[in-house]
Amino acid sequence: MSGHQRFVDDAAARGLRVELADRGRAKSLEEAAANLGIEPRDIVKTLVVRHPDGSFLFALIPGDRQISWPKLRRLLGVNRLSMPSAEVALEATGYERGTITPVGSTTAWPVFADESISGRISLGAGEHGRSAFVDAGELFASLDAKVADISDPL
């Protein structure tokens, strides 16, 4: 099953309302936002983070911000977090880098979302060139996401 189909099936199973969009391939987040007719802050990046115990988690960060490692480490009560290689991220989620989303991941890792994310947002839909629009609150509820301050301005 394709990553996109996993995304669609999992969204339906969660009762998550999604609007799918073909945005074409983009060379940057800014280009993807322009293709979708939205601001970069309305695209939510899904980052796969390796926990010191060997497990993973998803960090959802607005497109105009970056992950704050000190804030996330403090929230989790750990001294070290890291980003896995593209190959390890694929093994952990079933998605290639650039298509990763917690919706439809082959493993339901914990989700941490930055508190600045709200309203109608866009995120990856499991395939290059495809995006999904969702309500942030509905997404967070469907994923049982922990919402906290985990980002800093770029």
Coordinates of N, CA and C in Angstrom, one line a residue:
M1 N 0.8 -1.2 0.0 CA 0.0 0.0 0.0 C 0.9 1.2 0.0
S2 N 0.5 2.2 -0.8 CA 1.3 3.5 -0.9 C 1.2 4.3 0.4
G3 N 2.2 5.1 0.6 CA 2.1 6.0 1.8 C 0.9 6.9 1.8
H4 N 0.6 7.4 0.6 CA -0.6 8.3 0.5 C -1.9 7.5 0.8
Q5 N -2.0 6.3 0.4 CA -3.2 5.5 0.7 C -3.2 5.2 2.2
R6 N -2.1 4.9 2.8 CA -2.1 4.7 4.3 C -2.6 6.0 5.0
F7 N -2.1 7.2 4.5 CA -2.6 8.4 5.1 C -4.1 8.6 5.0
V8 N -4.6 8.4 3.8 CA -6.1 8.5 3.6 C -6.8 7.5 4.4
D9 N -6.4 6.3 4.5 CA -7.1 5.3 5.3 C -7.1 5.6 6.8
D10 N -5.9 6.0 7.3 CA -5.8 6.3 8.7 C -6.6 7.5 9.0
A11 N -6.6 8.6 8.2 CA -7.4 9.7 8.5 C -8.9 9.4 8.6
A12 N -9.3 8.5 7.6 CA -10.7 8.1 7.7 C -11.0 7.3 8.9
A13 N -10.1 6.4 9.3 CA -10.3 5.6 10.5 C -10.4 6.5 11.8
R14 N -9.7 7.6 11.8 CA -9.7 8.5 12.9 C -10.8 9.5 12.9
G15 N -11.6 9.5 11.8 CA -12.6 10.4 11.6 C -12.1 11.9 11.4
L16 N -10.9 11.9 10.9 CA -10.2 13.2 10.6 C -10.6 13.7 9.2
R17 N -11.2 14.9 9.2 CA -11.6 15.5 7.9 C -10.4 16.1 7.3
V18 N -10.1 15.7 6.0 CA -9.0 16.2 5.3 C -9.4 16.6 3.9
E19 N -8.7 17.6 3.4 CA -8.9 18.1 2.0 C -7.5 17.8 1.4
L20 N -7.5 17.0 0.4 CA -6.3 16.6 -0.3 C -6.0 17.6 -1.4
A21 N -4.7 17.9 -1.6 CA -4.3 18.8 -2.6 C -3.0 18.3 -3.3
D22 N -3.0 18.4 -4.6 CA -1.8 18.1 -5.4 C -1.1 19.4 -5.6
R23 N 0.1 19.6 -5.0 CA 0.8 20.8 -5.0 C 2.0 20.8 -6.0
G24 N 2.3 19.6 -6.5 CA 3.5 19.4 -7.3 C 4.7 19.3 -6.5
R25 N 5.8 18.9 -7.1 CA 7.1 18.9 -6.3 C 7.5 20.3 -6.0
A26 N 8.1 20.5 -4.9 CA 8.6 21.8 -4.5 C 10.1 21.6 -4.0
K27 N 10.9 22.6 -4.3 CA 12.3 22.5 -3.8 C 12.5 23.1 -2.4
S28 N 11.4 23.8 -1.9 CA 11.5 24.4 -0.6 C 10.2 24.5 0.0
L29 N 10.1 24.7 1.3 CA 8.9 24.9 2.0 C 8.2 26.1 1.5
E30 N 8.9 27.2 1.2 CA 8.3 28.4 0.7 C 7.7 28.2 -0.7
E31 N 8.3 27.4 -1.5 CA 7.7 27.0 -2.8 C 6.5 26.2 -2.7
A32 N 6.5 25.2 -1.8 CA 5.3 24.4 -1.5 C 4.2 25.3 -1.0
A33 N 4.4 26.3 -0.1 CA 3.4 27.2 0.3 C 2.8 28.0 -0.8
A34 N 3.7 28.5 -1.7 CA 3.3 29.3 -2.8 C 2.4 28.5 -3.7
N35 N 2.8 27.2 -4.0 CA 2.0 26.3 -4.8 C 0.6 26.1 -4.2
L36 N 0.5 26.1 -2.9 CA -0.8 25.9 -2.2 C -1.6 27.2 -2.0
G37 N -0.9 28.3 -2.2 CA -1.6 29.6 -2.0 C -1.7 29.9 -0.5
I38 N -0.8 29.5 0.3 CA -0.8 29.8 1.7 C 0.5 30.3 2.2
E39 N 0.6 30.8 3.4 CA 1.8 31.3 4.0 C 2.7 30.1 4.5
P40 N 4.0 30.3 4.5 CA 4.8 29.2 5.1 C 4.4 28.7 6.5
R41 N 4.0 29.7 7.3 CA 3.6 29.3 8.7 C 2.4 28.3 8.7
D42 N 1.6 28.3 7.6 CA 0.5 27.4 7.6 C 0.8 26.0 7.2
I43 N 2.1 25.8 6.8 CA 2.5 24.4 6.5 C 3.2 23.9 7.8
V44 N 2.8 22.7 8.2 CA 3.3 22.1 9.4 C 4.3 21.0 9.0
K45 N 5.5 21.2 9.5 CA 6.6 20.2 9.2 C 6.5 19.1 10.3
T46 N 6.6 17.9 9.8 CA 6.6 16.7 10.8 C 8.0 16.2 10.8
L47 N 8.6 16.3 12.0 CA 10.0 15.9 12.2 C 10.0 14.6 13.0
V48 N 10.8 13.7 12.6 CA 11.0 12.4 13.4 C 12.2 12.6 14.3
V49 N 12.0 12.4 15.6 CA 13.0 12.6 16.6 C 13.3 11.3 17.3
R50 N 14.6 11.0 17.5 CA 14.9 9.7 18.2 C 15.1 10.1 19.7
H51 N 14.4 9.3 20.5 CA 14.5 9.4 21.9 C 15.7 8.6 22.4
P52 N 16.3 8.9 23.5 CA 17.4 8.2 24.0 C 17.1 6.7 24.3
D53 N 15.9 6.3 24.5 CA 15.6 4.9 24.8 C 15.5 4.1 23.5
G54 N 15.7 4.8 22.3 CA 15.7 4.0 21.0 C 14.3 4.2 20.3
S55 N 13.3 4.7 21.0 CA 12.0 4.9 20.3 C 12.1 6.2 19.6
F56 N 11.0 6.6 19.0 CA 10.9 7.8 18.2 C 9.7 8.6 18.6
L57 N 9.6 9.9 18.2 CA 8.4 10.7 18.4 C 8.3 11.6 17.2
F58 N 7.1 12.2 17.0 CA 6.9 13.2 16.0 C 6.9 14.5 16.6
A59 N 7.5 15.5 16.0 CA 7.4 16.9 16.5 C 6.8 17.7 15.3
L60 N 5.7 18.3 15.6 CA 5.0 19.1 14.6 C 5.4 20.6 14.8
I61 N 6.0 21.2 13.7 CA 6.5 22.6 13.9 C 6.0 23.4 12.7
P62 N 5.6 24.6 13.0 CA 5.1 25.5 11.8 C 6.3 25.8 10.9
G63 N 5.9 26.0 9.6 CA 6.9 26.2 8.6 C 7.8 27.4 8.7
D64 N 7.4 28.4 9.5 CA 8.2 29.6 9.7 C 9.0 29.6 11.0
R65 N 9.0 28.4 11.7 CA 9.7 28.2 12.9 C 10.6 27.0 12.8
Q66 N 11.5 26.8 13.9 CA 12.4 25.7 13.9 C 12.2 25.0 15.3
I67 N 12.5 23.7 15.3 CA 12.4 23.0 16.6 C 13.4 23.6 17.6
S68 N 12.9 23.6 18.8 CA 13.8 24.1 19.9 C 14.2 22.8 20.7
W69 N 15.4 22.4 20.4 CA 15.9 21.2 21.1 C 15.9 21.4 22.6
P70 N 16.3 22.5 23.2 CA 16.3 22.6 24.7 C 14.9 22.5 25.2
K71 N 13.9 23.1 24.6 CA 12.5 23.1 25.0 C 12.0 21.6 25.0
L72 N 12.3 20.9 23.9 CA 11.8 19.6 23.7 C 12.4 18.6 24.7
R73 N 13.7 18.8 24.9 CA 14.5 18.0 25.9 C 13.9 18.2 27.3
R74 N 13.7 19.4 27.6 CA 13.1 19.8 29.0 C 11.7 19.1 29.1
L75 N 10.9 19.3 28.1 CA 9.5 18.7 28.1 C 9.6 17.2 28.4
L76 N 10.5 16.5 27.7 CA 10.6 15.1 27.8 C 11.5 14.6 29.0
G77 N 12.2 15.5 29.6 CA 13.0 15.1 30.7 C 14.2 14.3 30.3
V78 N 14.8 14.6 29.2 CA 16.0 13.9 28.7 C 17.1 14.9 28.4
N79 N 18.3 14.4 28.3 CA 19.5 15.2 28.0 C 19.9 15.2 26.5
R80 N 19.4 14.2 25.8 CA 19.8 14.1 24.4 C 18.6 13.7 23.5
L81 N 18.5 14.3 22.4 CA 17.5 13.9 21.3 C 18.3 14.0 20.0
S82 N 17.9 13.3 19.0 CA 18.6 13.4 17.7 C 17.6 13.2 16.6
M83 N 18.0 13.6 15.4 CA 17.3 13.3 14.2 C 17.9 12.1 13.5
P84 N 17.1 11.1 13.2 CA 17.6 9.9 12.5 C 17.9 10.2 11.1
S85 N 18.7 9.3 10.5 CA 19.0 9.4 9.0 C 17.7 9.2 8.3
A86 N 17.7 9.5 7.0 CA 16.5 9.3 6.2 C 16.1 7.9 6.1
E87 N 17.1 7.0 6.1 CA 16.8 5.5 6.0 C 16.1 5.1 7.3
V88 N 16.6 5.5 8.5 CA 16.0 5.1 9.8 C 14.6 5.7 9.9
A89 N 14.5 7.0 9.5 CA 13.1 7.6 9.5 C 12.1 6.8 8.7
L90 N 12.6 6.4 7.5 CA 11.7 5.5 6.7 C 11.3 4.2 7.4
E91 N 12.3 3.6 8.0 CA 12.0 2.4 8.8 C 11.1 2.6 9.9
A92 N 11.2 3.8 10.6 CA 10.4 4.1 11.8 C 9.0 4.5 11.4
T93 N 8.8 5.0 10.2 CA 7.4 5.6 9.9 C 6.8 5.0 8.7
G94 N 7.6 4.4 7.8 CA 7.0 4.0 6.5 C 7.0 5.1 5.5
Y95 N 7.5 6.3 5.8 CA 7.4 7.4 4.9 C 8.8 7.9 4.6
E96 N 9.0 8.3 3.3 CA 10.3 8.9 2.9 C 10.3 10.3 3.5
R97 N 11.5 10.8 3.8 CA 11.7 12.2 4.2 C 11.1 13.1 3.2
G98 N 10.4 14.1 3.6 CA 9.6 15.0 2.7 C 8.2 14.6 2.6
T99 N 7.8 13.4 3.0 CA 6.4 12.9 3.0 C 5.9 12.5 4.3
I100 N 6.7 12.7 5.4 CA 6.4 12.1 6.7 C 5.3 12.9 7.3
T101 N 4.4 12.1 7.9 CA 3.3 12.6 8.7 C 2.9 11.6 9.8
P102 N 2.4 12.0 10.9 CA 2.0 11.0 11.9 C 0.8 10.2 11.5
V103 N 0.0 10.8 10.6 CA -1.2 10.1 10.1 C -0.8 9.0 9.1
G104 N -1.1 7.8 9.5 CA -0.7 6.7 8.6 C 0.7 6.1 8.8
S105 N 1.4 6.6 9.8 CA 2.7 6.1 10.1 C 2.6 4.6 10.4
T106 N 3.6 3.8 10.0 CA 3.5 2.4 10.3 C 3.6 2.1 11.8
T107 N 4.1 3.0 12.5 CA 4.2 2.9 14.0 C 3.6 4.2 14.6
A108 N 2.7 4.1 15.5 CA 2.0 5.3 16.1 C 2.9 5.8 17.2
W109 N 3.9 6.6 16.8 CA 4.8 7.2 17.8 C 4.1 8.4 18.5
P110 N 4.5 8.7 19.7 CA 3.9 9.9 20.3 C 4.1 11.2 19.5
V111 N 3.1 12.1 19.6 CA 3.1 13.3 18.8 C 3.2 14.5 19.7
F112 N 4.1 15.4 19.5 CA 4.3 16.7 20.2 C 4.1 17.8 19.2
A113 N 3.1 18.7 19.4 CA 2.8 19.8 18.5 C 3.1 21.1 19.1
D114 N 3.7 22.0 18.4 CA 4.0 23.3 18.9 C 2.7 24.1 19.2
E115 N 2.7 24.8 20.3 CA 1.5 25.5 20.7 C 1.1 26.6 19.8
S116 N 1.9 27.1 18.9 CA 1.6 28.2 18.0 C 0.8 27.7 16.8
I117 N 0.6 26.4 16.6 CA -0.1 25.9 15.5 C -1.6 25.9 15.8
S118 N -2.4 26.5 14.9 CA -3.8 26.6 15.0 C -4.5 26.8 13.7
G119 N -5.8 26.6 13.7 CA -6.6 26.8 12.5 C -6.4 25.8 11.4
R120 N -6.6 26.2 10.2 CA -6.5 25.4 9.0 C -5.0 25.3 8.6
I121 N -4.5 24.1 8.6 CA -3.1 23.9 8.3 C -2.9 22.9 7.2
S122 N -1.7 22.9 6.6 CA -1.4 21.9 5.6 C -0.2 21.0 6.2
L123 N -0.3 19.8 5.9 CA 0.8 18.9 6.2 C 1.0 17.8 5.1
G124 N 2.1 17.1 5.2 CA 2.3 16.1 4.2 C 1.2 15.0 4.2
A125 N 1.0 14.4 3.0 CA 0.0 13.4 2.9 C 0.6 12.1 2.4
G126 N 1.8 11.8 2.8 CA 2.4 10.5 2.6 C 3.0 10.3 1.2
E127 N 3.1 11.3 0.4 CA 3.6 11.2 -1.0 C 4.2 12.5 -1.5
H128 N 5.3 12.5 -2.2 CA 5.8 13.7 -2.7 C 4.8 14.4 -3.6
G129 N 4.7 15.7 -3.5 CA 3.8 16.5 -4.3 C 2.4 16.5 -3.8
R130 N 2.1 15.9 -2.7 CA 0.7 15.9 -2.2 C 0.7 16.4 -0.8
S131 N -0.3 17.2 -0.5 CA -0.5 17.8 0.8 C -2.0 17.6 1.3
A132 N -2.2 17.8 2.6 CA -3.6 17.7 3.1 C -3.8 18.9 4.0
F133 N -5.0 19.4 3.8 CA -5.4 20.5 4.7 C -6.3 19.9 5.8
V134 N -6.1 20.3 7.1 CA -6.8 19.8 8.2 C -7.0 20.9 9.2
D135 N -7.9 20.7 10.1 CA -8.0 21.6 11.3 C -7.0 21.2 12.3
A136 N -6.2 22.1 12.8 CA -5.1 21.7 13.7 C -5.7 21.1 15.0
G137 N -6.8 21.6 15.5 CA -7.4 21.1 16.7 C -7.9 19.6 16.5
E138 N -8.5 19.4 15.4 CA -9.0 18.1 15.1 C -7.8 17.1 14.9
L139 N -6.8 17.6 14.2 CA -5.6 16.7 14.0 C -5.0 16.3 15.4
F140 N -4.8 17.3 16.2 CA -4.2 17.0 17.5 C -5.0 16.1 18.3
A141 N -6.3 16.3 18.3 CA -7.2 15.4 19.1 C -7.1 14.0 18.5
S142 N -7.1 13.8 17.2 CA -7.1 12.5 16.6 C -5.8 11.8 16.9
L143 N -4.7 12.5 17.1 CA -3.4 11.9 17.4 C -3.1 11.9 18.9
D144 N -4.0 12.4 19.7 CA -3.7 12.5 21.1 C -2.4 13.2 21.3
A145 N -2.2 14.3 20.6 CA -0.9 15.1 20.6 C -0.8 15.9 21.9
K146 N 0.5 16.0 22.4 CA 0.8 16.8 23.5 C 1.2 18.2 22.9
V147 N 0.4 19.2 23.3 CA 0.7 20.6 22.7 C 1.5 21.4 23.7
A148 N 2.6 21.9 23.2 CA 3.5 22.7 24.1 C 4.4 23.6 23.3
D149 N 5.1 24.5 24.0 CA 6.1 25.4 23.3 C 7.3 24.6 23.0
I150 N 7.5 24.2 21.7 CA 8.7 23.4 21.4 C 9.4 24.0 20.2
S151 N 9.1 25.2 19.8 CA 9.8 25.8 18.7 C 10.3 27.2 19.0
D152 N 11.2 27.7 18.1 CA 11.8 29.0 18.1 C 11.6 29.6 16.8
P153 N 11.7 31.0 16.7 CA 11.7 31.6 15.3 C 12.9 31.2 14.5
L154 N 12.7 31.2 13.2 CA 13.9 30.8 12.4 C 15.0 31.9 12.5

